[in-house]
Amino acid sequence: MSLFASNTVTEDLQLVVVAVERAVDRSPDGLTYALPTSLAHLPDGARVEVPLGRGETPTAGWIVRHLPATEDPGIPRDKIKPILAQDPSGVVLPSELMQFARWISAYYACPIGMTLASILPAAVRKAIGRVERTLVDLAPSLEGLAKITKKQQHALDVLATLPRPIELPDLAEAAGYSTNEPLKRLIASGHLVATKKTAVEAGFIARAGNVAPAPTPTAEQQAAITAISRDFGQFAQHLVFGVTGSGKTEIYIRLLEECVRRGKRAILLVPEISLTPQTVGRIAARLTSAKVAVLHSGLTDAQRNQQWTLLCEGGADVVVGARSAIFAPIPDGSLGLVVVDEEHEPGYKQDSAPRYHGRDAAIRRAQLAKCPVVLGSATPSLESWMNAVERRISTLHRLTKRAPGLNTPKVAVVDFGAERREIRDRRVNLIGPTLREAMQKAFADDGQVLLLLNRRGYANYIACSDQRCQWKFTCTDCDAGMVCHVDESGAARRSYVRCHHCLSEQLLPKNCPDCGKPVTVFGLGTQRVEEELTRLFPSLIEGDTLLRIDGDTMQTAQHFHDALERFGKGEIRCLMGTQMIAKGLDFPNVRLVGVVSADTALALPDFRAGERTFQLVSQVSGRAGRGEKAGRAIIQSFEPETPAIRLAALHDFEQFATLELADRKSFGLPPYRRLARLIVRHPGETACAERSAELAAAIRSFSGGVEVRGPSVCPIARIAGKYRRQIELLAESPAEISRVLAEARTRGLLKLGEELAVDVDAIAAL
Ligand code: ADP
Ligand code: ZN
Ligand code: ZN
């Protein structure tokens, strides 16, 4: 018999619905508990601890709803248990954020408890960096108190002139004391009244960078600023379409200023990768009258807690952050603007539950807050483009020219197949003569070079040298080839192989395990480009004037920031790497951008392959010509006539979008229809096949107008020892998909976890 089971305890208490964080999802609404008198004040959005299950295990959850006295709780009152305690973090989410979380939960088919758990950063939950501070004020009356020294009286006199209460150390400083001790004696004697306040300290806030004075907006910029400003105070969608360097950020800055001037707060989302001190510093420097908070993965836990707490308390006007900053705890009624830069970035999609899209979530958050949302990109997603040009639910603002002082880079596509046939030197594989000469010229001209190859490692194809043998090195746990890497950190150069899906590693075998002939490695990888560069350009010294940037070398945000700083100073002449270098970098001395192979993204088994290729080529080309001298871009490709590559070189996004949309329409693909993927995973191949077939059959029984495809084997059939099958749901409207997913949840078919993932508006097809 439980301690709390007696009905006298819960009889008159307020009942609430609590969503526990564990993935129990029998009733989508959560479970009913009673609020004990001591916690009667807790509102919706408070994090609490409740007894769960027969063992009454204390479990974290959130109050999501107060039950009106008239509502039948659905279970006998004497079965309802009281909440155990409020969470020590004291977190209570603003009600707008709760409403937003409910939408995320329903739309992305993720239990509300799990959704709320993912909104709250672990650092806040664990109260990392929280300290207690003492505030002091003058005693209301000095009657009957002991006499004090002149020096002590001085402190009281000083305090009388200051805003009160004040922190103890601040008073000590103002009074000219070197320690807090004399003040503590005044507290003991009753001359000062002390109160405790907890705060999170991390000593970090966006640091303002050095920045040029605000430029006068161009006519195009001004038109966008004026039109968007007119929508302050109501929901409206805007798309700012302009090549890199056309002045989009300048528009955001003006709008943020205007939003703060009107007494409202704003969220600016940027891709994680471009959250460099450069970007944040530029924005902080321009928004001199606003307090800017930052949220990204490079923060320490204490910093993250501090920034989050600051936002909760209404202490920041603007938050600049990556994807998850869309969940910034902005006080109710004060959100006035949401901006999403580089809205097409795949990095906005979260790859664990809830699998939300930061841009789509931003639109919804703005809608709930009744404020405008501004999306910006040089290569808008076809979703946003269609919303603007076909559906006209979003207003399009074109920036047709690069900002004054910036050049449009000349982009040349090189037929790499043709070049390769002419090269005599067998050791030259990756940098053709056109790119090589352009690099020489750039270096001779004292310029810097950016070189992109979107594939990590040394080479991605390891096979037997005897073609009759057909042995190829694949991962034992995944249905994927192993990638060769070279480790140069030790005394000797060592080759090993790694699986990019499960990250398992092995040594590179010299001989084929099947026939004993030598093993060969071929294909592309950033390490191999690096090797070829040092051979072609003796002046390029690895780690000194040449730096490789990819997920292998840049283990932390700090590494990345340091590398960019060295490049900015000109120490590094050539920066080469994966798409980490393609985005948001703004260095005036980059004279040449080279794309070693534009074909890497084209090969993906994904209907968005063309769109991704176009984006990559455009983004990286935009890195050239940001200074006074003209910039060039050279794109090597085996398929130079592919529209995605040809049109990107011509800077013709609109033509590309028109062609691509026509294709999508004819195949009934997004953005014309909504797509949700259900991925079933299991260590047993048969079990995986059976479970996915059962799930598909069950869903078909109530799918109505929603097309249910599959199950089919996923493009990567097995990852980390688990077989993978997918079911795809396609429908004209998101509401139809939501209805089917909600029904599936109610029937208990969607238990998210190791064995099932639900990806609404999936953007990757692995
Ligand atoms: P985007 O965000 O589209 O890449 P930015 O806003 O970063 O473009 O602008 C690119 C560069 O041009 C920046 O250095 C910016 O300060 C400058 N710039 C932007 N607008 C103007 C303008 N109206 N006049 C002069 N320089 C401008
Ligand atoms: Zn693997
Ligand atoms: Zn062999």
Coordinates of C-alpha atoms and ligand atoms in Angstrom, one line a residue, residues 475 478 499 502, ligand 2:
C475 CA 31.8 -2.8 -43.0
C478 CA 26.7 -1.8 -42.0
C499 CA 33.0 3.0 -41.4
C502 CA 29.0 3.0 -37.2
Ligands
ZN2 ZN 29.7 0.3 -40.0

